[in-house]
Amino acid sequence: MTTTRLWGNLSALGLAVVALAFGLDQSVKWFLLNIVNMPERQQINIAPFFDIVMAWNEGVSYGLLKTPTQLALIVVSLVISTVLWLWVCRSTRPVTVTALGMIIGGALGNSLDRVIHGAVADFFYFHWENWSWYIFNPADMCIVAGVVLLMYESIIEPRKI
């Protein structure tokens, strides 16, 4: 029988990465919402291919599964974050812990938006002529970077048996 540990050898690293990802996300969002006042401005052209815009996402990734109440999405995010934290506590590889911390920090940042605003604040918009990408935020970048890092680790640096 195995016991569930809530703290492991690399948990401090994981917690630090969670805090950095969460702090970066919430700081950028606070700045754009309160100092730049994006809800009033709506769009700032930075480059021919990049704008800062204001979009409220009531769904999951890329606005899919929109829901009038954010409670279900908050609960799912917290459950997934808890499972990922248990993975952090069992992990022995810094790359794994860093990747999971980025995902958890991003997920918690977007969850806090749902609690405070009833939707996730998204700002970054890449486009070129007729092509455009989804509008996203720092939490989304952390989640994607964490997933890419996990993929890198599993493909490029597989565990030695």
CSV table of N, CA and C in Angstrom, one decimal:
chain,number,residue,atom,x,y,z
A,1,MET,N,0.8,-1.2,0.0
A,1,MET,CA,0.0,0.0,0.0
A,1,MET,C,0.9,1.2,0.0
A,2,THR,N,0.6,2.2,-0.9
A,2,THR,CA,1.4,3.4,-0.9
A,2,THR,C,0.7,4.5,-0.2
A,3,THR,N,1.4,5.4,0.4
A,3,THR,CA,0.9,6.6,1.0
A,3,THR,C,1.0,7.8,0.1
A,4,THR,N,0.1,8.7,0.2
A,4,THR,CA,0.1,9.9,-0.6
A,4,THR,C,0.9,10.9,0.2
A,5,ARG,N,1.9,11.5,-0.5
A,5,ARG,CA,2.7,12.5,0.1
A,5,ARG,C,2.3,13.8,-0.4
A,6,LEU,N,2.2,14.8,0.4
A,6,LEU,CA,1.9,16.2,0.0
A,6,LEU,C,3.1,17.1,-0.1
A,7,TRP,N,4.3,16.5,0.1
A,7,TRP,CA,5.5,17.2,0.0
A,7,TRP,C,6.6,16.2,-0.4
A,8,GLY,N,7.5,16.6,-1.3
A,8,GLY,CA,8.5,15.7,-1.7
A,8,GLY,C,9.8,16.4,-1.8
A,9,ASN,N,10.9,15.7,-2.2
A,9,ASN,CA,12.2,16.3,-2.3
A,9,ASN,C,12.3,17.5,-3.1
A,10,LEU,N,11.5,17.6,-4.2
A,10,LEU,CA,11.6,18.8,-5.1
A,10,LEU,C,10.4,19.7,-5.0
A,11,SER,N,9.6,19.5,-4.0
A,11,SER,CA,8.4,20.3,-3.9
A,11,SER,C,8.6,21.8,-3.7
A,12,ALA,N,9.7,22.1,-3.1
A,12,ALA,CA,10.1,23.6,-2.9
A,12,ALA,C,10.3,24.2,-4.3
A,13,LEU,N,11.0,23.5,-5.2
A,13,LEU,CA,11.2,24.0,-6.5
A,13,LEU,C,9.8,24.1,-7.2
A,14,GLY,N,9.0,23.1,-7.1
A,14,GLY,CA,7.7,23.1,-7.7
A,14,GLY,C,6.8,24.3,-7.2
A,15,LEU,N,6.9,24.5,-5.9
A,15,LEU,CA,6.1,25.6,-5.3
A,15,LEU,C,6.6,27.0,-5.8
A,16,ALA,N,8.0,27.1,-5.9
A,16,ALA,CA,8.6,28.3,-6.4
A,16,ALA,C,8.1,28.6,-7.9
A,17,VAL,N,8.1,27.6,-8.7
A,17,VAL,CA,7.7,27.7,-10.1
A,17,VAL,C,6.2,28.1,-10.2
A,18,VAL,N,5.4,27.4,-9.3
A,18,VAL,CA,4.0,27.8,-9.3
A,18,VAL,C,3.8,29.2,-8.9
A,19,ALA,N,4.5,29.7,-7.9
A,19,ALA,CA,4.4,31.1,-7.5
A,19,ALA,C,4.9,32.1,-8.6
A,20,LEU,N,6.0,31.7,-9.2
A,20,LEU,CA,6.5,32.6,-10.3
A,20,LEU,C,5.5,32.7,-11.5
A,21,ALA,N,5.0,31.5,-11.9
A,21,ALA,CA,4.0,31.5,-13.0
A,21,ALA,C,2.7,32.3,-12.6
A,22,PHE,N,2.2,32.0,-11.4
A,22,PHE,CA,1.0,32.7,-11.0
A,22,PHE,C,1.2,34.2,-10.8
A,23,GLY,N,2.4,34.5,-10.2
A,23,GLY,CA,2.7,35.9,-10.0
A,23,GLY,C,2.9,36.7,-11.3
A,24,LEU,N,3.6,36.1,-12.2
A,24,LEU,CA,3.8,36.8,-13.5
A,24,LEU,C,2.4,37.0,-14.2
A,25,ASP,N,1.6,35.9,-14.2
A,25,ASP,CA,0.3,36.0,-14.9
A,25,ASP,C,-0.6,37.1,-14.2
A,26,GLN,N,-0.7,37.1,-12.9
A,26,GLN,CA,-1.6,38.1,-12.2
A,26,GLN,C,-1.0,39.5,-12.3
A,27,SER,N,0.3,39.6,-12.3
A,27,SER,CA,0.9,41.0,-12.4
A,27,SER,C,0.6,41.6,-13.7
A,28,VAL,N,0.8,40.8,-14.8
A,28,VAL,CA,0.6,41.3,-16.1
A,28,VAL,C,-0.9,41.7,-16.3
A,29,LYS,N,-1.8,40.8,-15.8
A,29,LYS,CA,-3.2,41.0,-16.0
A,29,LYS,C,-3.6,42.3,-15.2
A,30,TRP,N,-3.1,42.4,-13.9
A,30,TRP,CA,-3.4,43.6,-13.1
A,30,TRP,C,-3.0,44.8,-13.8
A,31,PHE,N,-1.8,44.8,-14.4
A,31,PHE,CA,-1.2,46.0,-15.1
A,31,PHE,C,-2.1,46.4,-16.3
A,32,LEU,N,-2.4,45.4,-17.1
A,32,LEU,CA,-3.2,45.7,-18.3
A,32,LEU,C,-4.6,46.1,-18.0
A,33,LEU,N,-5.2,45.5,-16.9
A,33,LEU,CA,-6.6,45.8,-16.6
A,33,LEU,C,-6.7,47.2,-15.8
A,34,ASN,N,-5.7,47.4,-14.9
A,34,ASN,CA,-5.9,48.6,-14.0
A,34,ASN,C,-5.0,49.8,-14.4
A,35,ILE,N,-3.9,49.6,-14.9
A,35,ILE,CA,-3.0,50.7,-15.3
A,35,ILE,C,-3.2,51.1,-16.7
A,36,VAL,N,-3.1,50.1,-17.6
A,36,VAL,CA,-3.3,50.4,-19.1
A,36,VAL,C,-4.8,50.6,-19.4
A,37,ASN,N,-5.7,50.1,-18.5
A,37,ASN,CA,-7.1,50.2,-18.6
A,37,ASN,C,-7.6,49.6,-20.0
A,38,MET,N,-7.2,48.3,-20.2
A,38,MET,CA,-7.6,47.7,-21.5
A,38,MET,C,-9.1,47.5,-21.7
A,39,PRO,N,-9.9,47.4,-20.6
A,39,PRO,CA,-11.4,47.3,-20.9
A,39,PRO,C,-11.9,48.6,-21.6
A,40,GLU,N,-11.3,49.7,-21.3
A,40,GLU,CA,-11.7,51.0,-22.0
A,40,GLU,C,-11.0,51.1,-23.4
A,41,ARG,N,-9.7,50.8,-23.5
A,41,ARG,CA,-9.0,51.0,-24.7
A,41,ARG,C,-9.3,50.0,-25.8
A,42,GLN,N,-9.5,48.8,-25.4
A,42,GLN,CA,-9.8,47.7,-26.3
A,42,GLN,C,-8.6,47.2,-27.2
A,43,GLN,N,-7.8,48.0,-27.8
A,43,GLN,CA,-6.7,47.5,-28.6
A,43,GLN,C,-5.5,48.5,-28.6
A,44,ILE,N,-4.3,47.9,-28.5
A,44,ILE,CA,-3.1,48.7,-28.7
A,44,ILE,C,-2.3,47.9,-29.7
A,45,ASN,N,-2.0,48.6,-30.8
A,45,ASN,CA,-1.2,48.0,-31.9
A,45,ASN,C,0.3,48.1,-31.5
A,46,ILE,N,1.0,47.0,-31.4
A,46,ILE,CA,2.4,46.9,-31.0
A,46,ILE,C,3.2,46.8,-32.2
A,47,ALA,N,2.8,45.9,-33.1
A,47,ALA,CA,3.6,45.6,-34.3
A,47,ALA,C,2.6,45.2,-35.4
A,48,PRO,N,3.0,45.1,-36.7
A,48,PRO,CA,2.0,44.8,-37.7
A,48,PRO,C,1.5,43.4,-37.5
A,49,PHE,N,2.1,42.5,-36.7
A,49,PHE,CA,1.6,41.2,-36.4
A,49,PHE,C,1.2,40.9,-35.0
A,50,PHE,N,1.2,41.9,-34.1
A,50,PHE,CA,0.9,41.7,-32.7
A,50,PHE,C,0.2,42.9,-32.1
A,51,ASP,N,-0.9,42.6,-31.5
A,51,ASP,CA,-1.7,43.7,-30.8
A,51,ASP,C,-2.0,43.2,-29.3
A,52,ILE,N,-2.2,44.2,-28.5
A,52,ILE,CA,-2.8,43.8,-27.2
A,52,ILE,C,-4.2,44.3,-27.2
A,53,VAL,N,-5.1,43.3,-27.0
A,53,VAL,CA,-6.5,43.5,-27.0
A,53,VAL,C,-7.2,43.0,-25.7
A,54,MET,N,-8.4,43.4,-25.6
A,54,MET,CA,-9.2,42.9,-24.4
A,54,MET,C,-10.2,41.9,-24.8
A,55,ALA,N,-10.1,40.7,-24.3
A,55,ALA,CA,-11.0,39.6,-24.5
A,55,ALA,C,-11.3,38.9,-23.2
A,56,TRP,N,-12.6,38.6,-23.0
A,56,TRP,CA,-13.0,37.8,-21.8
A,56,TRP,C,-13.4,36.4,-22.3
A,57,ASN,N,-12.7,35.4,-21.8
A,57,ASN,CA,-12.9,34.0,-22.2
A,57,ASN,C,-13.7,33.3,-21.1
A,58,GLU,N,-14.9,33.0,-21.4
A,58,GLU,CA,-15.8,32.3,-20.5
A,58,GLU,C,-15.8,30.7,-20.7
A,59,GLY,N,-14.9,30.3,-21.6
A,59,GLY,CA,-14.8,28.8,-21.8
A,59,GLY,C,-13.4,28.3,-21.4
A,60,VAL,N,-13.1,27.2,-21.9
A,60,VAL,CA,-11.7,26.7,-21.6
A,60,VAL,C,-10.8,27.1,-22.8
A,61,SER,N,-9.8,26.3,-23.1
A,61,SER,CA,-8.9,26.7,-24.2
A,61,SER,C,-9.6,27.2,-25.4
A,62,TYR,N,-9.1,28.4,-25.8
A,62,TYR,CA,-9.6,29.0,-27.1
A,62,TYR,C,-11.1,29.3,-27.1
A,63,GLY,N,-11.7,29.5,-25.9
A,63,GLY,CA,-13.1,29.8,-25.8
A,63,GLY,C,-14.0,28.7,-26.0
A,64,LEU,N,-13.5,27.4,-26.0
A,64,LEU,CA,-14.4,26.3,-26.2
A,64,LEU,C,-15.1,26.0,-24.9
A,65,LEU,N,-16.3,25.4,-25.0
A,65,LEU,CA,-17.1,25.0,-23.9
A,65,LEU,C,-17.5,26.1,-23.0
A,66,LYS,N,-18.0,27.2,-23.6
A,66,LYS,CA,-18.4,28.4,-22.8
A,66,LYS,C,-19.5,27.9,-21.9
A,67,THR,N,-19.5,28.5,-20.7
A,67,THR,CA,-20.5,28.2,-19.7
A,67,THR,C,-20.9,29.5,-19.0
A,68,PRO,N,-22.2,29.6,-18.7
A,68,PRO,CA,-22.7,30.8,-18.0
A,68,PRO,C,-22.1,30.9,-16.6
A,69,THR,N,-21.9,29.8,-16.0
A,69,THR,CA,-21.3,29.8,-14.6
A,69,THR,C,-19.9,29.2,-14.7
A,70,GLN,N,-19.0,29.8,-14.0
A,70,GLN,CA,-17.6,29.5,-14.0
A,70,GLN,C,-17.2,28.4,-13.0
A,71,LEU,N,-18.2,28.1,-12.1
A,71,LEU,CA,-17.9,27.2,-11.0
A,71,LEU,C,-17.4,25.9,-11.4
A,72,ALA,N,-18.0,25.3,-12.5
A,72,ALA,CA,-17.5,23.9,-12.9
A,72,ALA,C,-16.1,24.0,-13.4
A,73,LEU,N,-15.8,25.1,-14.2
A,73,LEU,CA,-14.4,25.2,-14.7
A,73,LEU,C,-13.4,25.4,-13.6
A,74,ILE,N,-13.8,26.2,-12.6
A,74,ILE,CA,-12.9,26.4,-11.4
A,74,ILE,C,-12.7,25.1,-10.7
A,75,VAL,N,-13.7,24.3,-10.4
A,75,VAL,CA,-13.6,23.1,-9.7
A,75,VAL,C,-12.7,22.1,-10.5
A,76,VAL,N,-12.9,22.0,-11.8
A,76,VAL,CA,-12.1,21.1,-12.6
A,76,VAL,C,-10.6,21.5,-12.6
A,77,SER,N,-10.4,22.8,-12.7
A,77,SER,CA,-9.0,23.3,-12.6
A,77,SER,C,-8.3,23.0,-11.3
A,78,LEU,N,-9.1,23.2,-10.2
A,78,LEU,CA,-8.5,22.9,-8.9
A,78,LEU,C,-8.2,21.4,-8.7
A,79,VAL,N,-9.1,20.6,-9.2
A,79,VAL,CA,-8.9,19.1,-9.1
A,79,VAL,C,-7.7,18.7,-9.9
A,80,ILE,N,-7.6,19.2,-11.2
A,80,ILE,CA,-6.4,18.9,-12.0
A,80,ILE,C,-5.1,19.4,-11.3
A,81,SER,N,-5.2,20.6,-10.8
A,81,SER,CA,-4.0,21.2,-10.1
A,81,SER,C,-3.6,20.3,-8.9
A,82,THR,N,-4.5,19.8,-8.2
A,82,THR,CA,-4.2,19.0,-7.1
A,82,THR,C,-3.6,17.7,-7.5
A,83,VAL,N,-4.1,17.1,-8.6
A,83,VAL,CA,-3.5,15.8,-9.1
A,83,VAL,C,-2.1,16.1,-9.6
A,84,LEU,N,-1.9,17.2,-10.3
A,84,LEU,CA,-0.5,17.6,-10.7
A,84,LEU,C,0.4,17.9,-9.6
A,85,TRP,N,-0.1,18.5,-8.5
A,85,TRP,CA,0.7,18.7,-7.3
A,85,TRP,C,1.2,17.4,-6.7
A,86,LEU,N,0.3,16.4,-6.7
A,86,LEU,CA,0.7,15.1,-6.1
A,86,LEU,C,1.8,14.5,-7.0
A,87,TRP,N,1.7,14.7,-8.3
A,87,TRP,CA,2.8,14.3,-9.2
A,87,TRP,C,4.1,15.0,-8.9
A,88,VAL,N,4.0,16.3,-8.6
A,88,VAL,CA,5.2,17.1,-8.2
A,88,VAL,C,5.8,16.4,-7.0
A,89,CYS,N,5.0,16.1,-6.0
A,89,CYS,CA,5.5,15.5,-4.8
A,89,CYS,C,6.2,14.2,-4.9
A,90,ARG,N,5.9,13.4,-6.0
A,90,ARG,CA,6.5,12.1,-6.2
A,90,ARG,C,7.6,12.2,-7.2
A,91,SER,N,7.8,13.3,-7.9
A,91,SER,CA,8.8,13.5,-9.0
A,91,SER,C,10.2,13.6,-8.4
A,92,THR,N,11.1,13.0,-9.1
A,92,THR,CA,12.5,13.1,-8.7
A,92,THR,C,13.4,13.9,-9.8
A,93,ARG,N,12.7,14.4,-10.8
A,93,ARG,CA,13.4,15.1,-11.9
A,93,ARG,C,13.0,16.6,-11.9
A,94,PRO,N,14.0,17.5,-11.8
A,94,PRO,CA,13.7,18.9,-11.8
A,94,PRO,C,12.9,19.4,-13.0
A,95,VAL,N,13.2,18.8,-14.2
A,95,VAL,CA,12.5,19.2,-15.4
A,95,VAL,C,11.0,18.9,-15.2
A,96,THR,N,10.7,17.7,-14.7
A,96,THR,CA,9.3,17.4,-14.5
A,96,THR,C,8.6,18.3,-13.6
A,97,VAL,N,9.3,18.6,-12.5
A,97,VAL,CA,8.7,19.5,-11.4
A,97,VAL,C,8.5,20.9,-12.0
A,98,THR,N,9.5,21.4,-12.7
A,98,THR,CA,9.4,22.7,-13.3
A,98,THR,C,8.2,22.8,-14.3
A,99,ALA,N,8.1,21.8,-15.1
A,99,ALA,CA,7.0,21.8,-16.1
A,99,ALA,C,5.6,21.7,-15.4
A,100,LEU,N,5.5,20.9,-14.4
A,100,LEU,CA,4.2,20.8,-13.7
A,100,LEU,C,3.9,22.1,-12.9
A,101,GLY,N,5.0,22.7,-12.3
A,101,GLY,CA,4.8,24.0,-11.6
A,101,GLY,C,4.3,25.0,-12.6
A,102,MET,N,4.8,25.1,-13.8
A,102,MET,CA,4.3,26.0,-14.8
A,102,MET,C,2.8,25.8,-15.1
A,103,ILE,N,2.4,24.6,-15.3
A,103,ILE,CA,1.0,24.2,-15.6
A,103,ILE,C,0.1,24.6,-14.4
A,104,ILE,N,0.5,24.2,-13.2
A,104,ILE,CA,-0.3,24.5,-12.0
A,104,ILE,C,-0.4,26.0,-11.8
A,105,GLY,N,0.7,26.8,-11.9
A,105,GLY,CA,0.6,28.2,-11.7
A,105,GLY,C,-0.3,28.9,-12.8
A,106,GLY,N,-0.2,28.5,-14.0
A,106,GLY,CA,-1.1,29.0,-15.1
A,106,GLY,C,-2.5,28.7,-14.8
A,107,ALA,N,-2.8,27.4,-14.4
A,107,ALA,CA,-4.2,27.0,-14.2
A,107,ALA,C,-4.8,27.8,-13.0
A,108,LEU,N,-4.0,28.0,-11.9
A,108,LEU,CA,-4.5,28.8,-10.8
A,108,LEU,C,-4.7,30.2,-11.1
A,109,GLY,N,-3.8,30.8,-12.0
A,109,GLY,CA,-4.0,32.2,-12.4
A,109,GLY,C,-5.3,32.4,-13.2
A,110,ASN,N,-5.6,31.5,-14.1
A,110,ASN,CA,-6.8,31.5,-14.8
A,110,ASN,C,-8.0,31.3,-13.9
A,111,SER,N,-7.9,30.4,-13.0
A,111,SER,CA,-9.0,30.1,-12.0
A,111,SER,C,-9.3,31.3,-11.2
A,112,LEU,N,-8.2,32.0,-10.7
A,112,LEU,CA,-8.5,33.3,-10.0
A,112,LEU,C,-9.2,34.3,-10.8
A,113,ASP,N,-8.9,34.4,-12.1
A,113,ASP,CA,-9.7,35.3,-13.0
A,113,ASP,C,-11.1,34.9,-13.0
A,114,ARG,N,-11.4,33.6,-13.1
A,114,ARG,CA,-12.8,33.2,-13.1
A,114,ARG,C,-13.5,33.5,-11.8
A,115,VAL,N,-12.8,33.4,-10.7
A,115,VAL,CA,-13.4,33.8,-9.4
A,115,VAL,C,-13.7,35.3,-9.3
A,116,ILE,N,-12.7,36.1,-9.7
A,116,ILE,CA,-12.8,37.5,-9.5
A,116,ILE,C,-13.7,38.2,-10.6
A,117,HIS,N,-13.5,37.8,-11.9
A,117,HIS,CA,-14.1,38.5,-13.0
A,117,HIS,C,-15.2,37.7,-13.7
A,118,GLY,N,-15.4,36.4,-13.3
A,118,GLY,CA,-16.4,35.6,-14.0
A,118,GLY,C,-15.9,35.1,-15.4
A,119,ALA,N,-14.7,35.4,-15.7
A,119,ALA,CA,-14.1,35.0,-17.0
A,119,ALA,C,-12.6,35.2,-16.9
A,120,VAL,N,-11.9,34.6,-17.9
A,120,VAL,CA,-10.4,34.8,-18.0
A,120,VAL,C,-10.1,35.9,-18.8
A,121,ALA,N,-9.2,36.8,-18.3
A,121,ALA,CA,-8.8,38.0,-19.1
A,121,ALA,C,-7.7,37.5,-20.1
A,122,ASP,N,-7.9,37.7,-21.4
A,122,ASP,CA,-6.9,37.4,-22.4
A,122,ASP,C,-6.5,38.7,-23.1
A,123,PHE,N,-5.2,38.8,-23.6
A,123,PHE,CA,-4.8,40.1,-24.1
A,123,PHE,C,-3.9,40.0,-25.4
A,124,PHE,N,-3.1,38.9,-25.5
A,124,PHE,CA,-2.1,38.9,-26.6
A,124,PHE,C,-2.7,38.3,-27.9
A,125,TYR,N,-2.5,39.0,-29.0
A,125,TYR,CA,-3.1,38.6,-30.2
A,125,TYR,C,-2.1,38.7,-31.4
A,126,PHE,N,-1.7,37.6,-31.9
A,126,PHE,CA,-0.8,37.5,-33.0
A,126,PHE,C,-1.7,37.3,-34.3
A,127,HIS,N,-1.3,38.0,-35.4
A,127,HIS,CA,-2.0,37.9,-36.7
A,127,HIS,C,-1.1,38.3,-37.8
A,128,TRP,N,-1.4,37.9,-39.0
A,128,TRP,CA,-0.7,38.4,-40.2
A,128,TRP,C,-1.6,38.2,-41.4
A,129,GLU,N,-2.0,39.4,-42.0
A,129,GLU,CA,-2.9,39.4,-43.1
A,129,GLU,C,-4.2,38.6,-42.8
A,130,ASN,N,-4.4,37.5,-43.5
A,130,ASN,CA,-5.7,36.8,-43.2
A,130,ASN,C,-5.6,35.7,-42.1
A,131,TRP,N,-4.4,35.6,-41.6
A,131,TRP,CA,-4.2,34.6,-40.5
A,131,TRP,C,-4.2,35.3,-39.2
A,132,SER,N,-4.8,34.6,-38.2
A,132,SER,CA,-4.8,35.1,-36.8
A,132,SER,C,-4.7,33.9,-35.9
A,133,TRP,N,-4.1,34.2,-34.7
A,133,TRP,CA,-4.1,33.2,-33.6
A,133,TRP,C,-5.0,33.5,-32.6
A,134,TYR,N,-5.3,32.6,-31.7
A,134,TYR,CA,-6.2,32.9,-30.5
A,134,TYR,C,-5.6,33.9,-29.6
A,135,ILE,N,-6.5,34.7,-29.0
A,135,ILE,CA,-6.0,35.6,-28.0
A,135,ILE,C,-5.7,34.9,-26.7
A,136,PHE,N,-4.6,35.2,-26.1
A,136,PHE,CA,-4.1,34.4,-24.9
A,136,PHE,C,-3.5,35.3,-23.9
A,137,ASN,N,-3.1,34.7,-22.7
A,137,ASN,CA,-2.5,35.5,-21.6
A,137,ASN,C,-1.3,34.8,-21.1
A,138,PRO,N,-0.6,35.4,-20.1
A,138,PRO,CA,0.6,34.7,-19.5
A,138,PRO,C,0.3,33.3,-18.9
A,139,ALA,N,-0.8,33.1,-18.3
A,139,ALA,CA,-1.1,31.8,-17.7
A,139,ALA,C,-1.2,30.8,-18.8
A,140,ASP,N,-1.8,31.1,-20.0
A,140,ASP,CA,-1.8,30.2,-21.1
A,140,ASP,C,-0.4,29.9,-21.6
A,141,MET,N,0.4,30.9,-21.6
A,141,MET,CA,1.8,30.7,-22.1
A,141,MET,C,2.5,29.7,-21.1
A,142,CYS,N,2.3,29.9,-19.8
A,142,CYS,CA,2.9,29.0,-18.8
A,142,CYS,C,2.4,27.5,-19.0
A,143,ILE,N,1.1,27.4,-19.2
A,143,ILE,CA,0.5,26.0,-19.4
A,143,ILE,C,1.1,25.4,-20.6
A,144,VAL,N,1.1,26.1,-21.7
A,144,VAL,CA,1.7,25.5,-23.0
A,144,VAL,C,3.2,25.2,-22.8
A,145,ALA,N,3.9,26.1,-22.2
A,145,ALA,CA,5.4,25.9,-22.0
A,145,ALA,C,5.6,24.7,-21.1
A,146,GLY,N,4.8,24.5,-20.1
A,146,GLY,CA,4.9,23.3,-19.2
A,146,GLY,C,4.6,22.0,-19.9
A,147,VAL,N,3.6,22.0,-20.8
A,147,VAL,CA,3.2,20.8,-21.5
A,147,VAL,C,4.3,20.5,-22.5
A,148,VAL,N,4.9,21.5,-23.2
A,148,VAL,CA,6.0,21.3,-24.2
A,148,VAL,C,7.2,20.8,-23.4
A,149,LEU,N,7.5,21.3,-22.2
A,149,LEU,CA,8.6,20.8,-21.4
A,149,LEU,C,8.4,19.3,-21.1
A,150,LEU,N,7.2,18.9,-20.7
A,150,LEU,CA,6.9,17.5,-20.4
A,150,LEU,C,7.1,16.7,-21.6
A,151,MET,N,6.6,17.2,-22.8
A,151,MET,CA,6.8,16.4,-24.0
A,151,MET,C,8.3,16.3,-24.3
A,152,TYR,N,9.0,17.3,-24.2
A,152,TYR,CA,10.5,17.3,-24.4
A,152,TYR,C,11.1,16.2,-23.5
A,153,GLU,N,10.8,16.3,-22.3
A,153,GLU,CA,11.4,15.3,-21.3
A,153,GLU,C,11.0,13.9,-21.7
A,154,SER,N,9.8,13.6,-22.1
A,154,SER,CA,9.4,12.3,-22.4
A,154,SER,C,10.0,11.8,-23.7
A,155,ILE,N,10.2,12.7,-24.7
A,155,ILE,CA,10.8,12.3,-26.0
A,155,ILE,C,12.3,12.3,-26.0
A,156,ILE,N,12.8,13.5,-25.6
A,156,ILE,CA,14.3,13.7,-25.7
A,156,ILE,C,15.0,13.1,-24.6
A,157,GLU,N,14.5,13.2,-23.4
A,157,GLU,CA,15.2,12.7,-22.2
A,157,GLU,C,14.4,11.6,-21.5
A,158,PRO,N,14.2,10.5,-22.1
A,158,PRO,CA,13.4,9.4,-21.5
A,158,PRO,C,14.1,8.9,-20.3
A,159,ARG,N,13.4,8.4,-19.4
A,159,ARG,CA,13.9,7.8,-18.1
A,159,ARG,C,14.8,6.6,-18.5
A,160,LYS,N,15.9,6.4,-17.8
A,160,LYS,CA,16.7,5.3,-17.9
A,160,LYS,C,16.2,4.2,-17.0
A,161,ILE,N,16.0,3.0,-17.6
A,161,ILE,CA,15.4,1.9,-16.9
A,161,ILE,C,16.5,1.1,-16.2
